[in-house]
């Protein structure tokens, strides 16, 4: 009967899925790359975990074997900076947690950390972002933004930590919307220290940006996308970067500077590190590889694609400097600031650059663009590549070695990467929901051959597999007291001990002339 046929079909489908999920997977013949070394090893995966990493492994019964000869086997990418399904500037980002995850998996990224906004308060904001995350197709975590300050915010931060959030972002820009004052920022830094969590900062001087926008638009009459970069010159980023770092030093807390976009802002990070301060600097792929001249393109649709904050700078000056800083360790890990808006959404600002939704893509492109830019051109080796695209993020946010490592016992999130093949980027073929791509038509050295997420093959032969469904993803609980805090109590105690209290209770000491 039709009903029996339907039941049988559902049983077969369920059985097939269960077998597929539990089927051992053996990746043979590849070169395993971790941040600490390279080895010729096979990788055995069972029950969503890496069971064994060693040469010449024999396939278990009923296992699937993937030939990785002449290819690299690397930890799945971790993008520490994304904005999926985000309401912003009157629009909602085009990629949600499913379409964004499809793009990520197709590009070799198996985990990201998204910024939740405290819309209606932190608890309500987290509830809303958890609802967005129900569409997830891979591992994800959350940062939480801090956009105001009072005792309730301070209390709610502790609740967020219990819910698995160990990082809080403060905006020194977006006056009248997300921006906090110096006093609020300092109080937030102190609270982060108390909770053992990481403060992050969007470093632009919001007052200077507001002035620049008014002057460029109203006084100079520049209304197109080029006005965006003119109204936010690098000095407003540099000033805020320096201020944020100095205030973190006052609070004696680490600080994570998101999307370092200019050479001079990077030099502020470098100077702080030279002083011994604990600063994490994050460049983004667009800032490392693109040029501000695209904002001058005569076609508004193309120019508007590149509007993000802080703006993309001069490649020959800033992009090259950011690459060198990432290679040398001045900058630590690479994000994307993936916040995508379709051309129709960007078009709302056709006559006013101030209302063009800010954001560019990068979730799918990051792994190959960084490989091409940094490894293929000889700036870094493979171990550093793995570090800046995966391992450092896992360590910074307390997910290592569960994530960011092709190690026994780690989650089976990894990529078979072909260093000899190439990848050509196009909006026509990407997996994102957006209708444009800032990397359009460019060909990069390196290609993702296979992506494994949570022990399942999710991408191979140039396409996503059938297991990629909304809801298969898992929230990753990120705990406090990450490695960057180790020893900071001693540094604070040493600084406190250097402040001597003078006892004047017995009267002023006599002074001999």
CSV table of C-alpha atoms in Angstrom, one decimal:
chain,number,residue,atom,x,y,z
A,1,UNK,CA,0.0,0.0,0.0
A,2,UNK,CA,1.1,3.6,-0.4
A,3,UNK,CA,1.3,4.1,3.4
A,4,UNK,CA,3.5,1.0,3.8
A,5,UNK,CA,5.7,2.2,0.9
A,6,UNK,CA,6.1,5.6,2.6
A,7,UNK,CA,7.0,3.9,5.9
A,8,UNK,CA,9.6,1.7,4.2
A,9,UNK,CA,11.1,4.6,2.4
A,10,UNK,CA,11.5,6.6,5.6
A,11,UNK,CA,13.0,3.6,7.4
A,12,UNK,CA,15.6,3.1,4.6
A,13,UNK,CA,16.3,6.9,4.6
A,14,UNK,CA,16.8,6.8,8.4
A,15,UNK,CA,19.0,3.7,8.3
A,16,UNK,CA,21.1,5.1,5.5
A,17,UNK,CA,21.7,8.3,7.5
A,18,UNK,CA,22.6,6.4,10.7
A,19,UNK,CA,25.0,4.2,8.8
A,20,UNK,CA,26.5,7.2,7.0
A,21,UNK,CA,27.0,9.1,10.3
A,22,UNK,CA,28.7,6.1,12.0
A,23,UNK,CA,30.7,4.9,9.1
A,24,UNK,CA,34.4,5.2,9.8
A,25,UNK,CA,36.3,7.5,7.4
A,26,UNK,CA,40.0,7.0,6.6
A,27,UNK,CA,41.9,9.8,4.8
A,28,UNK,CA,45.0,8.2,3.3
A,29,UNK,CA,48.3,9.3,1.8
A,30,UNK,CA,48.1,13.0,2.7
A,31,UNK,CA,50.4,15.4,4.3
A,32,UNK,CA,49.0,16.4,7.7
A,33,UNK,CA,49.7,20.0,8.7
A,34,UNK,CA,49.2,21.3,12.2
A,35,UNK,CA,50.5,24.6,13.7
A,36,UNK,CA,53.3,22.7,15.3
A,37,UNK,CA,54.5,20.5,12.5
A,38,UNK,CA,54.0,18.5,9.3
A,39,UNK,CA,53.9,14.7,8.9
A,40,UNK,CA,53.0,12.1,6.3
A,41,UNK,CA,50.1,10.5,8.1
A,42,UNK,CA,46.7,8.9,7.6
A,43,UNK,CA,43.7,10.1,9.6
A,44,UNK,CA,41.1,7.8,10.9
A,45,UNK,CA,37.7,9.3,11.8
A,46,UNK,CA,35.0,7.6,13.9
A,47,UNK,CA,31.9,8.9,15.6
A,48,UNK,CA,32.6,12.5,14.7
A,49,UNK,CA,36.1,12.4,16.3
A,50,UNK,CA,39.7,11.9,15.0
A,51,UNK,CA,40.5,8.5,16.4
A,52,UNK,CA,44.1,8.0,15.1
A,53,UNK,CA,46.7,10.0,13.1
A,54,UNK,CA,49.6,7.8,12.0
A,55,UNK,CA,51.3,6.5,8.8
A,56,UNK,CA,50.0,3.3,7.0
A,57,UNK,CA,46.7,2.9,8.7
A,58,UNK,CA,44.5,0.0,7.6
A,59,UNK,CA,40.9,0.8,6.8
A,60,UNK,CA,38.5,-0.6,9.4
A,61,UNK,CA,35.6,-2.8,8.1
A,62,UNK,CA,32.8,-0.9,6.3
A,63,UNK,CA,34.9,2.3,6.2
A,64,UNK,CA,35.2,4.8,3.4
A,65,UNK,CA,38.7,5.7,2.2
A,66,UNK,CA,39.6,9.1,0.8
A,67,UNK,CA,42.8,9.3,-1.2
A,68,UNK,CA,44.7,12.5,-0.2
A,69,UNK,CA,47.9,11.7,-2.1
A,70,UNK,CA,49.8,14.9,-3.0
A,71,UNK,CA,47.3,16.9,-0.9
A,72,UNK,CA,47.4,18.6,2.5
A,73,UNK,CA,45.2,17.5,5.4
A,74,UNK,CA,44.6,20.5,7.6
A,75,UNK,CA,42.3,21.6,10.4
A,76,UNK,CA,39.0,23.0,9.2
A,77,UNK,CA,39.1,26.8,9.1
A,78,UNK,CA,37.8,28.8,12.0
A,79,UNK,CA,36.5,32.3,11.1
A,80,UNK,CA,36.5,34.4,14.3
A,81,UNK,CA,34.5,37.3,12.8
A,82,UNK,CA,31.2,37.0,11.0
A,83,UNK,CA,27.7,38.6,11.0
A,84,UNK,CA,25.1,36.2,9.7
A,85,UNK,CA,21.4,37.1,9.6
A,86,UNK,CA,22.3,40.5,11.2
A,87,UNK,CA,20.0,43.5,11.2
A,88,UNK,CA,22.0,46.5,10.4
A,89,UNK,CA,21.5,50.0,8.9
A,90,UNK,CA,17.9,49.2,8.0
A,91,UNK,CA,18.7,45.9,6.3
A,92,UNK,CA,19.2,42.3,7.3
A,93,UNK,CA,22.3,40.5,6.1
A,94,UNK,CA,21.6,38.2,3.1
A,95,UNK,CA,23.3,35.2,4.5
A,96,UNK,CA,21.6,33.4,7.3
A,97,UNK,CA,23.1,30.5,9.4
A,98,UNK,CA,22.3,28.0,6.6
A,99,UNK,CA,23.4,29.8,3.5
A,100,UNK,CA,26.4,31.3,5.3
A,101,UNK,CA,27.4,27.8,6.5
A,102,UNK,CA,27.0,26.4,3.0
A,103,UNK,CA,29.5,29.0,1.8
A,104,UNK,CA,31.8,28.3,4.7
A,105,UNK,CA,31.9,24.5,4.2
A,106,UNK,CA,32.4,24.9,0.4
A,107,UNK,CA,35.4,27.0,1.3
A,108,UNK,CA,37.0,24.8,3.9
A,109,UNK,CA,35.8,26.6,7.0
A,110,UNK,CA,34.1,24.4,9.6
A,111,UNK,CA,33.5,26.7,12.5
A,112,UNK,CA,32.8,30.4,12.9
A,113,UNK,CA,32.1,32.8,15.8
A,114,UNK,CA,29.2,35.2,15.1
A,115,UNK,CA,28.5,38.5,16.8
A,116,UNK,CA,25.2,38.5,18.7
A,117,UNK,CA,23.6,41.9,19.3
A,118,UNK,CA,21.9,42.8,22.6
A,119,UNK,CA,18.6,43.7,21.0
A,120,UNK,CA,16.2,44.1,23.9
A,121,UNK,CA,19.1,43.3,26.3
A,122,UNK,CA,21.7,40.6,26.3
A,123,UNK,CA,19.4,37.7,27.3
A,124,UNK,CA,16.9,38.6,24.7
A,125,UNK,CA,19.6,39.1,22.1
A,126,UNK,CA,21.2,35.7,22.9
A,127,UNK,CA,17.8,34.0,22.6
A,128,UNK,CA,17.3,35.6,19.2
A,129,UNK,CA,20.7,34.5,17.9
A,130,UNK,CA,20.1,31.0,19.2
A,131,UNK,CA,17.0,31.0,17.2
A,132,UNK,CA,18.9,32.1,14.1
A,133,UNK,CA,21.4,29.3,14.9
A,134,UNK,CA,18.7,26.7,14.5
A,135,UNK,CA,19.5,26.8,10.8
A,136,UNK,CA,23.1,25.9,11.4
A,137,UNK,CA,24.9,23.3,9.3
A,138,UNK,CA,28.3,23.4,11.1
A,139,UNK,CA,29.9,24.3,14.4
A,140,UNK,CA,29.5,27.9,15.6
A,141,UNK,CA,29.9,30.1,18.7
A,142,UNK,CA,28.9,33.6,19.7
A,143,UNK,CA,30.5,36.8,20.8
A,144,UNK,CA,28.2,39.3,22.5
A,145,UNK,CA,28.2,43.0,21.7
A,146,UNK,CA,28.2,45.6,24.6
A,147,UNK,CA,26.4,48.7,23.4
A,148,UNK,CA,25.6,50.4,26.7
A,149,UNK,CA,26.6,50.2,30.4
A,150,UNK,CA,24.9,49.8,33.7
A,151,UNK,CA,24.7,47.3,36.5
A,152,UNK,CA,22.3,45.1,34.6
A,153,UNK,CA,24.7,44.9,31.6
A,154,UNK,CA,27.5,43.9,34.1
A,155,UNK,CA,25.2,41.2,35.6
A,156,UNK,CA,24.1,40.0,32.2
A,157,UNK,CA,27.6,39.5,31.1
A,158,UNK,CA,28.1,36.9,33.8
A,159,UNK,CA,25.0,35.1,32.6
A,160,UNK,CA,26.4,35.1,29.0
A,161,UNK,CA,29.6,33.5,30.2
A,162,UNK,CA,27.5,30.7,31.8
A,163,UNK,CA,25.8,30.3,28.4
A,164,UNK,CA,29.1,29.7,26.6
A,165,UNK,CA,30.2,33.2,25.5
A,166,UNK,CA,33.7,34.2,26.4
A,167,UNK,CA,34.2,37.4,24.4
A,168,UNK,CA,32.5,40.8,24.3
A,169,UNK,CA,32.7,43.4,21.6
A,170,UNK,CA,32.8,47.1,22.2
A,171,UNK,CA,32.2,49.7,19.5
A,172,UNK,CA,34.1,53.0,19.5
A,173,UNK,CA,32.2,53.8,16.3
A,174,UNK,CA,28.6,54.1,15.1
A,175,UNK,CA,27.7,57.1,17.1
A,176,UNK,CA,24.1,57.1,18.3
A,177,UNK,CA,23.7,53.4,17.7
A,178,UNK,CA,26.3,50.9,19.0
A,179,UNK,CA,29.0,53.3,20.2
A,180,UNK,CA,30.1,53.3,23.9
A,181,UNK,CA,31.9,56.1,25.7
A,182,UNK,CA,35.4,55.8,27.1
A,183,UNK,CA,34.0,55.5,30.6
A,184,UNK,CA,31.6,52.7,29.5
A,185,UNK,CA,34.4,51.0,27.7
A,186,UNK,CA,36.7,51.1,30.7
A,187,UNK,CA,34.1,49.7,33.0
A,188,UNK,CA,33.5,47.0,30.4
A,189,UNK,CA,37.2,46.1,30.3
A,190,UNK,CA,37.3,45.8,34.1
A,191,UNK,CA,34.3,43.6,34.0
A,192,UNK,CA,35.8,41.4,31.4
A,193,UNK,CA,38.9,41.0,33.6
A,194,UNK,CA,36.7,40.0,36.6
A,195,UNK,CA,35.0,37.3,34.5
A,196,UNK,CA,38.1,36.1,32.7
A,197,UNK,CA,36.7,36.8,29.3
A,198,UNK,CA,38.1,38.6,26.2
A,199,UNK,CA,37.2,42.2,25.3
A,200,UNK,CA,37.1,43.0,21.6
A,201,UNK,CA,37.0,46.4,20.0
A,202,UNK,CA,35.9,48.0,16.8
A,203,UNK,CA,38.4,50.8,16.8
A,204,UNK,CA,37.2,53.9,14.9
A,205,UNK,CA,36.6,57.3,16.6
A,206,UNK,CA,32.9,57.6,16.3
A,207,UNK,CA,32.8,61.4,16.8
A,208,UNK,CA,35.4,61.9,14.1
A,209,UNK,CA,33.5,59.7,11.7
A,210,UNK,CA,30.3,61.6,12.3
A,211,UNK,CA,32.2,64.9,11.6
A,212,UNK,CA,33.7,63.4,8.5
A,213,UNK,CA,30.4,62.1,7.1
A,214,UNK,CA,28.8,65.5,7.6
A,215,UNK,CA,31.7,67.4,6.0
A,216,UNK,CA,32.1,65.0,3.0
A,217,UNK,CA,28.4,64.7,2.3
A,218,UNK,CA,27.1,68.2,3.1
A,219,UNK,CA,30.1,70.5,2.5
A,220,UNK,CA,31.9,68.7,-0.3
A,221,UNK,CA,28.8,67.2,-1.9
A,222,UNK,CA,30.4,63.8,-2.3
A,223,UNK,CA,27.5,61.3,-2.1
A,224,UNK,CA,28.8,58.1,-3.7
A,225,UNK,CA,30.7,55.1,-2.2
A,226,UNK,CA,34.0,57.0,-2.4
A,227,UNK,CA,32.6,59.3,0.3
A,228,UNK,CA,32.7,56.4,2.7
A,229,UNK,CA,36.5,56.1,2.6
A,230,UNK,CA,37.0,59.9,2.6
A,231,UNK,CA,34.8,60.3,5.7
A,232,UNK,CA,36.7,57.5,7.6
A,233,UNK,CA,40.4,58.2,7.0
A,234,UNK,CA,42.9,55.9,8.6
A,235,UNK,CA,43.7,58.4,11.4
A,236,UNK,CA,40.3,57.8,13.0
A,237,UNK,CA,41.1,54.1,13.1
A,238,UNK,CA,44.6,54.7,14.4
A,239,UNK,CA,43.5,57.1,17.2
A,240,UNK,CA,40.8,54.6,18.4
A,241,UNK,CA,43.2,51.7,18.2
A,242,UNK,CA,45.7,53.5,20.3
A,243,UNK,CA,43.1,54.6,22.8
A,244,UNK,CA,41.6,51.2,23.1
A,245,UNK,CA,44.9,49.6,23.7
A,246,UNK,CA,45.9,52.2,26.3
A,247,UNK,CA,42.7,51.8,28.2
A,248,UNK,CA,43.1,48.0,28.2
A,249,UNK,CA,46.5,48.6,29.8
A,250,UNK,CA,44.9,50.8,32.5
A,251,UNK,CA,42.4,48.0,33.2
A,252,UNK,CA,45.2,45.4,33.0
A,253,UNK,CA,43.2,43.2,30.6
A,254,UNK,CA,44.0,41.7,27.2
A,255,UNK,CA,42.4,43.3,24.2
A,256,UNK,CA,41.4,41.9,20.8
A,257,UNK,CA,41.4,44.5,18.0
A,258,UNK,CA,39.0,43.3,15.2
A,259,UNK,CA,39.6,44.1,11.5
A,260,UNK,CA,42.9,46.0,11.7
A,261,UNK,CA,42.7,47.7,8.3
A,262,UNK,CA,45.6,50.2,8.1
A,263,UNK,CA,49.4,50.1,8.4
A,264,UNK,CA,49.4,52.7,11.2
A,265,UNK,CA,46.7,50.9,13.2
A,266,UNK,CA,48.9,47.8,12.9
A,267,UNK,CA,51.9,49.7,14.1
A,268,UNK,CA,49.9,50.6,17.3
A,269,UNK,CA,49.4,46.8,17.9
A,270,UNK,CA,53.1,46.2,17.2
A,271,UNK,CA,54.1,48.9,19.7
A,272,UNK,CA,51.8,47.5,22.4
A,273,UNK,CA,53.2,44.1,21.9
A,274,UNK,CA,56.8,45.5,22.1
A,275,UNK,CA,55.8,47.0,25.5
A,276,UNK,CA,54.7,43.5,26.6
A,277,UNK,CA,51.0,44.2,26.5
A,278,UNK,CA,48.7,41.4,25.5
A,279,UNK,CA,47.0,42.4,22.3
A,280,UNK,CA,45.5,40.2,19.6
A,281,UNK,CA,45.4,41.8,16.2
A,282,UNK,CA,43.0,40.5,13.5
A,283,UNK,CA,43.3,41.5,9.9
A,284,UNK,CA,40.5,40.5,7.5
A,285,UNK,CA,41.0,39.0,4.1
A,286,UNK,CA,39.6,42.0,2.2
A,287,UNK,CA,41.8,44.5,4.0
A,288,UNK,CA,44.9,42.4,3.2
A,289,UNK,CA,44.2,41.8,-0.5
A,290,UNK,CA,41.9,44.6,-1.9
A,291,UNK,CA,42.5,48.2,-2.7
A,292,UNK,CA,40.4,51.3,-1.9
A,293,UNK,CA,40.4,52.3,-5.6
A,294,UNK,CA,37.4,49.9,-6.1
A,295,UNK,CA,35.3,52.5,-4.2
A,296,UNK,CA,36.0,54.9,-7.1
A,297,UNK,CA,34.6,52.5,-9.7
A,298,UNK,CA,32.1,54.3,-12.0
A,299,UNK,CA,29.5,51.5,-11.6
A,300,UNK,CA,27.8,52.1,-8.3
A,301,UNK,CA,26.9,48.4,-8.0
A,302,UNK,CA,30.5,47.4,-8.1
A,303,UNK,CA,31.8,50.3,-5.9
A,304,UNK,CA,29.1,49.7,-3.2
A,305,UNK,CA,30.2,46.0,-2.8
A,306,UNK,CA,33.4,47.2,-1.2
A,307,UNK,CA,31.8,49.5,1.4
A,308,UNK,CA,32.8,48.2,4.9
A,309,UNK,CA,34.1,49.8,8.1
A,310,UNK,CA,36.8,50.5,8.7
A,311,UNK,CA,37.3,51.0,4.9
A,312,UNK,CA,39.6,49.0,2.7
A,313,UNK,CA,42.8,51.0,2.4
A,314,UNK,CA,45.7,51.3,-0.1
A,315,UNK,CA,46.9,47.8,-1.1
A,316,UNK,CA,50.5,48.9,-1.8
A,317,UNK,CA,50.8,50.6,1.6
A,318,UNK,CA,48.3,49.0,4.0
A,319,UNK,CA,47.5,45.6,2.4
A,320,UNK,CA,51.2,44.7,2.0
A,321,UNK,CA,52.0,45.9,5.6
A,322,UNK,CA,49.1,43.8,7.0
A,323,UNK,CA,50.5,40.8,5.1
A,324,UNK,CA,53.9,41.3,6.6
A,325,UNK,CA,52.5,41.8,10.1
A,326,UNK,CA,50.6,38.5,9.8
A,327,UNK,CA,53.7,36.8,8.6
A,328,UNK,CA,55.8,38.1,11.4
A,329,UNK,CA,53.3,37.5,14.2
A,330,UNK,CA,52.5,41.1,14.9
A,331,UNK,CA,49.0,40.2,13.7
A,332,UNK,CA,47.7,36.9,14.9
A,333,UNK,CA,44.8,35.4,12.9
A,334,UNK,CA,42.6,36.1,9.9
A,335,UNK,CA,38.9,36.8,9.9
A,336,UNK,CA,36.5,38.0,7.2
A,337,UNK,CA,34.0,40.3,8.8
A,338,UNK,CA,31.5,38.5,6.5
A,339,UNK,CA,28.4,40.7,6.5
A,340,UNK,CA,26.8,40.5,3.1
A,341,UNK,CA,24.1,42.6,1.6
A,342,UNK,CA,22.7,42.1,-1.9
A,343,UNK,CA,23.1,44.8,-4.6
A,344,UNK,CA,19.4,45.8,-4.1
A,345,UNK,CA,20.1,46.3,-0.4
A,346,UNK,CA,23.3,48.3,-1.1
A,347,UNK,CA,21.3,50.4,-3.6
A,348,UNK,CA,19.4,52.2,-0.8
A,349,UNK,CA,22.5,54.4,-0.5
A,350,UNK,CA,22.9,55.2,-4.1
A,351,UNK,CA,22.5,58.9,-3.4
A,352,UNK,CA,23.9,58.8,0.2
A,353,UNK,CA,26.9,56.7,1.1
A,354,UNK,CA,26.1,57.1,4.8
A,355,UNK,CA,23.2,54.6,4.5
A,356,UNK,CA,24.9,52.0,2.3
A,357,UNK,CA,24.8,48.8,4.4
A,358,UNK,CA,28.4,48.1,5.4
A,359,UNK,CA,29.9,44.7,4.7
A,360,UNK,CA,31.7,42.4,2.4
A,361,UNK,CA,31.9,38.6,1.8
A,362,UNK,CA,34.7,36.2,2.6
A,363,UNK,CA,33.5,33.1,4.4
A,364,UNK,CA,33.9,30.9,1.3
A,365,UNK,CA,37.0,32.6,-0.1
A,366,UNK,CA,39.2,33.1,3.0
A,367,UNK,CA,41.1,29.8,3.0
A,368,UNK,CA,42.2,29.9,-0.6
A,369,UNK,CA,42.8,33.7,-0.7
A,370,UNK,CA,45.1,33.4,2.4
A,371,UNK,CA,46.9,30.4,0.9
A,372,UNK,CA,47.4,32.2,-2.4
A,373,UNK,CA,48.4,35.5,-0.8
A,374,UNK,CA,50.6,34.2,2.0
A,375,UNK,CA,51.8,30.7,1.3
A,376,UNK,CA,52.0,30.5,-2.5
A,377,UNK,CA,54.0,33.8,-2.5
A,378,UNK,CA,56.4,32.6,0.1
A,379,UNK,CA,55.4,34.9,3.0
A,380,UNK,CA,54.6,32.1,5.5
A,381,UNK,CA,55.0,28.3,5.7
A,382,UNK,CA,52.2,25.7,6.0
A,383,UNK,CA,52.3,25.6,9.8
A,384,UNK,CA,51.8,29.3,10.1
A,385,UNK,CA,49.0,29.1,7.5
A,386,UNK,CA,47.1,26.6,9.7
A,387,UNK,CA,47.8,28.8,12.7
A,388,UNK,CA,46.3,32.0,11.2
A,389,UNK,CA,43.3,30.3,9.6
A,390,UNK,CA,42.4,27.9,12.4
A,391,UNK,CA,44.6,27.1,15.4
A,392,UNK,CA,45.1,30.6,16.8
A,393,UNK,CA,41.3,31.2,16.8
A,394,UNK,CA,40.8,27.9,18.6
A,395,UNK,CA,43.4,28.9,21.2
A,396,UNK,CA,42.3,32.5,21.7
A,397,UNK,CA,38.6,31.5,22.3
A,398,UNK,CA,39.4,28.4,24.4
A,399,UNK,CA,38.3,25.7,21.8
A,400,UNK,CA,41.8,24.1,21.4
A,401,UNK,CA,42.5,21.2,21.0
A,402,UNK,CA,38.9,20.3,20.4
A,403,UNK,CA,39.1,22.5,17.4
A,404,UNK,CA,42.0,23.8,15.3
A,405,UNK,CA,44.0,20.6,15.3
A,406,UNK,CA,44.3,17.3,13.3
A,407,UNK,CA,44.9,15.4,16.5
A,408,UNK,CA,43.7,12.3,18.1
A,409,UNK,CA,40.6,13.1,20.2
A,410,UNK,CA,39.8,16.3,18.4
A,411,UNK,CA,36.6,17.0,16.5
A,412,UNK,CA,36.7,15.6,13.0
A,413,UNK,CA,36.6,19.0,11.3
A,414,UNK,CA,39.2,19.0,8.6
A,415,UNK,CA,40.0,19.8,5.0
A,416,UNK,CA,41.8,18.0,2.2
A,417,UNK,CA,43.4,20.8,0.4
A,418,UNK,CA,45.1,20.7,-3.1
A,419,UNK,CA,48.0,23.1,-3.2
A,420,UNK,CA,48.5,22.5,-6.9
A,421,UNK,CA,45.0,23.2,-8.1
A,422,UNK,CA,43.4,26.7,-8.5
A,423,UNK,CA,40.1,28.2,-7.5
A,424,UNK,CA,38.3,30.8,-9.6
A,425,UNK,CA,35.7,32.9,-7.7
A,426,UNK,CA,32.3,34.0,-9.0
A,427,UNK,CA,29.0,35.0,-7.6
A,428,UNK,CA,27.5,32.6,-10.2
A,429,UNK,CA,29.1,29.6,-8.5
A,430,UNK,CA,29.5,30.5,-4.9
A,431,UNK,CA,27.3,29.1,-2.2
A,432,UNK,CA,26.4,32.4,-0.5
A,433,UNK,CA,23.0,33.9,-0.9
A,434,UNK,CA,24.4,37.2,-2.0
A,435,UNK,CA,24.3,38.2,-5.7
A,436,UNK,CA,27.8,39.8,-5.9
A,437,UNK,CA,31.3,38.9,-4.8
A,438,UNK,CA,34.2,41.3,-4.2
A,439,UNK,CA,36.6,38.5,-5.4
A,440,UNK,CA,34.7,38.1,-8.7
A,441,UNK,CA,36.7,36.6,-11.6
A,442,UNK,CA,40.0,36.2,-9.6
A,443,UNK,CA,41.9,33.0,-9.7
A,444,UNK,CA,43.8,31.8,-6.6
A,445,UNK,CA,46.3,29.1,-6.1
A,446,UNK,CA,45.0,26.3,-3.9
A,447,UNK,CA,41.7,24.5,-3.8
A,448,UNK,CA,39.5,22.8,-1.2
A,449,UNK,CA,39.0,19.2,-2.4
A,450,UNK,CA,37.1,17.7,0.5
A,451,UNK,CA,35.6,19.3,3.7
A,452,UNK,CA,34.8,17.1,6.7
A,453,UNK,CA,32.5,18.6,9.4
A,454,UNK,CA,31.6,16.7,12.6
A,455,UNK,CA,33.0,13.5,11.0
A,456,UNK,CA,30.9,13.8,7.8
A,457,UNK,CA,32.0,14.6,4.3
A,458,UNK,CA,30.1,17.8,3.6
A,459,UNK,CA,31.9,19.0,0.4
A,460,UNK,CA,33.6,17.0,-2.4
A,461,UNK,CA,33.8,17.0,-6.2
A,462,UNK,CA,33.1,20.7,-6.3
A,463,UNK,CA,29.7,20.6,-4.5
A,464,UNK,CA,28.1,20.2,-1.1
A,465,UNK,CA,26.8,16.8,-0.2
A,466,UNK,CA,23.3,15.8,0.9
A,467,UNK,CA,24.2,15.8,4.6
A,468,UNK,CA,24.3,19.6,4.6
A,469,UNK,CA,20.9,20.4,6.1
A,470,UNK,CA,19.7,23.1,8.4
A,471,UNK,CA,19.9,22.0,12.0
A,472,UNK,CA,22.9,19.7,11.7
A,473,UNK,CA,25.2,22.3,13.2
A,474,UNK,CA,26.2,22.4,16.8
A,475,UNK,CA,26.7,25.4,19.2
A,476,UNK,CA,30.2,25.3,20.7
A,477,UNK,CA,30.3,26.3,24.4
A,478,UNK,CA,33.3,28.6,24.8
A,479,UNK,CA,34.5,28.9,28.4
A,480,UNK,CA,36.3,31.7,30.2
A,481,UNK,CA,39.9,32.0,31.5
A,482,UNK,CA,41.5,31.4,28.1
A,483,UNK,CA,45.3,31.0,27.8
A,484,UNK,CA,45.9,34.8,27.2
A,485,UNK,CA,45.0,35.4,30.8
A,486,UNK,CA,47.6,33.1,32.2
A,487,UNK,CA,50.0,35.1,34.4
A,488,UNK,CA,48.1,38.4,34.1
A,489,UNK,CA,47.3,38.3,37.8
A,490,UNK,CA,51.0,38.3,38.5
A,491,UNK,CA,51.6,41.3,36.2
A,492,UNK,CA,48.8,43.2,37.9
A,493,UNK,CA,50.2,42.4,41.3
A,494,UNK,CA,53.7,43.5,40.3
A,495,UNK,CA,52.2,46.8,39.0
A,496,UNK,CA,50.2,47.3,42.2
A,497,UNK,CA,53.3,46.5,44.4
A,498,UNK,CA,55.2,49.3,42.6
A,499,UNK,CA,52.8,51.8,44.0
A,500,UNK,CA,54.2,52.7,47.4
A,501,UNK,CA,51.9,54.2,50.1
A,502,UNK,CA,53.6,57.0,52.1
A,503,UNK,CA,52.9,57.0,55.8
A,504,UNK,CA,52.6,60.6,57.0
A,505,UNK,CA,50.9,59.9,60.3
A,506,UNK,CA,53.9,61.0,62.4
A,507,UNK,CA,54.1,64.4,60.7
A,508,UNK,CA,56.2,65.7,57.9
A,509,UNK,CA,59.8,64.6,57.8
A,510,UNK,CA,62.5,67.2,58.5
A,511,UNK,CA,64.3,68.4,55.5
A,512,UNK,CA,67.9,69.4,55.8
A,513,UNK,CA,69.0,72.3,53.6
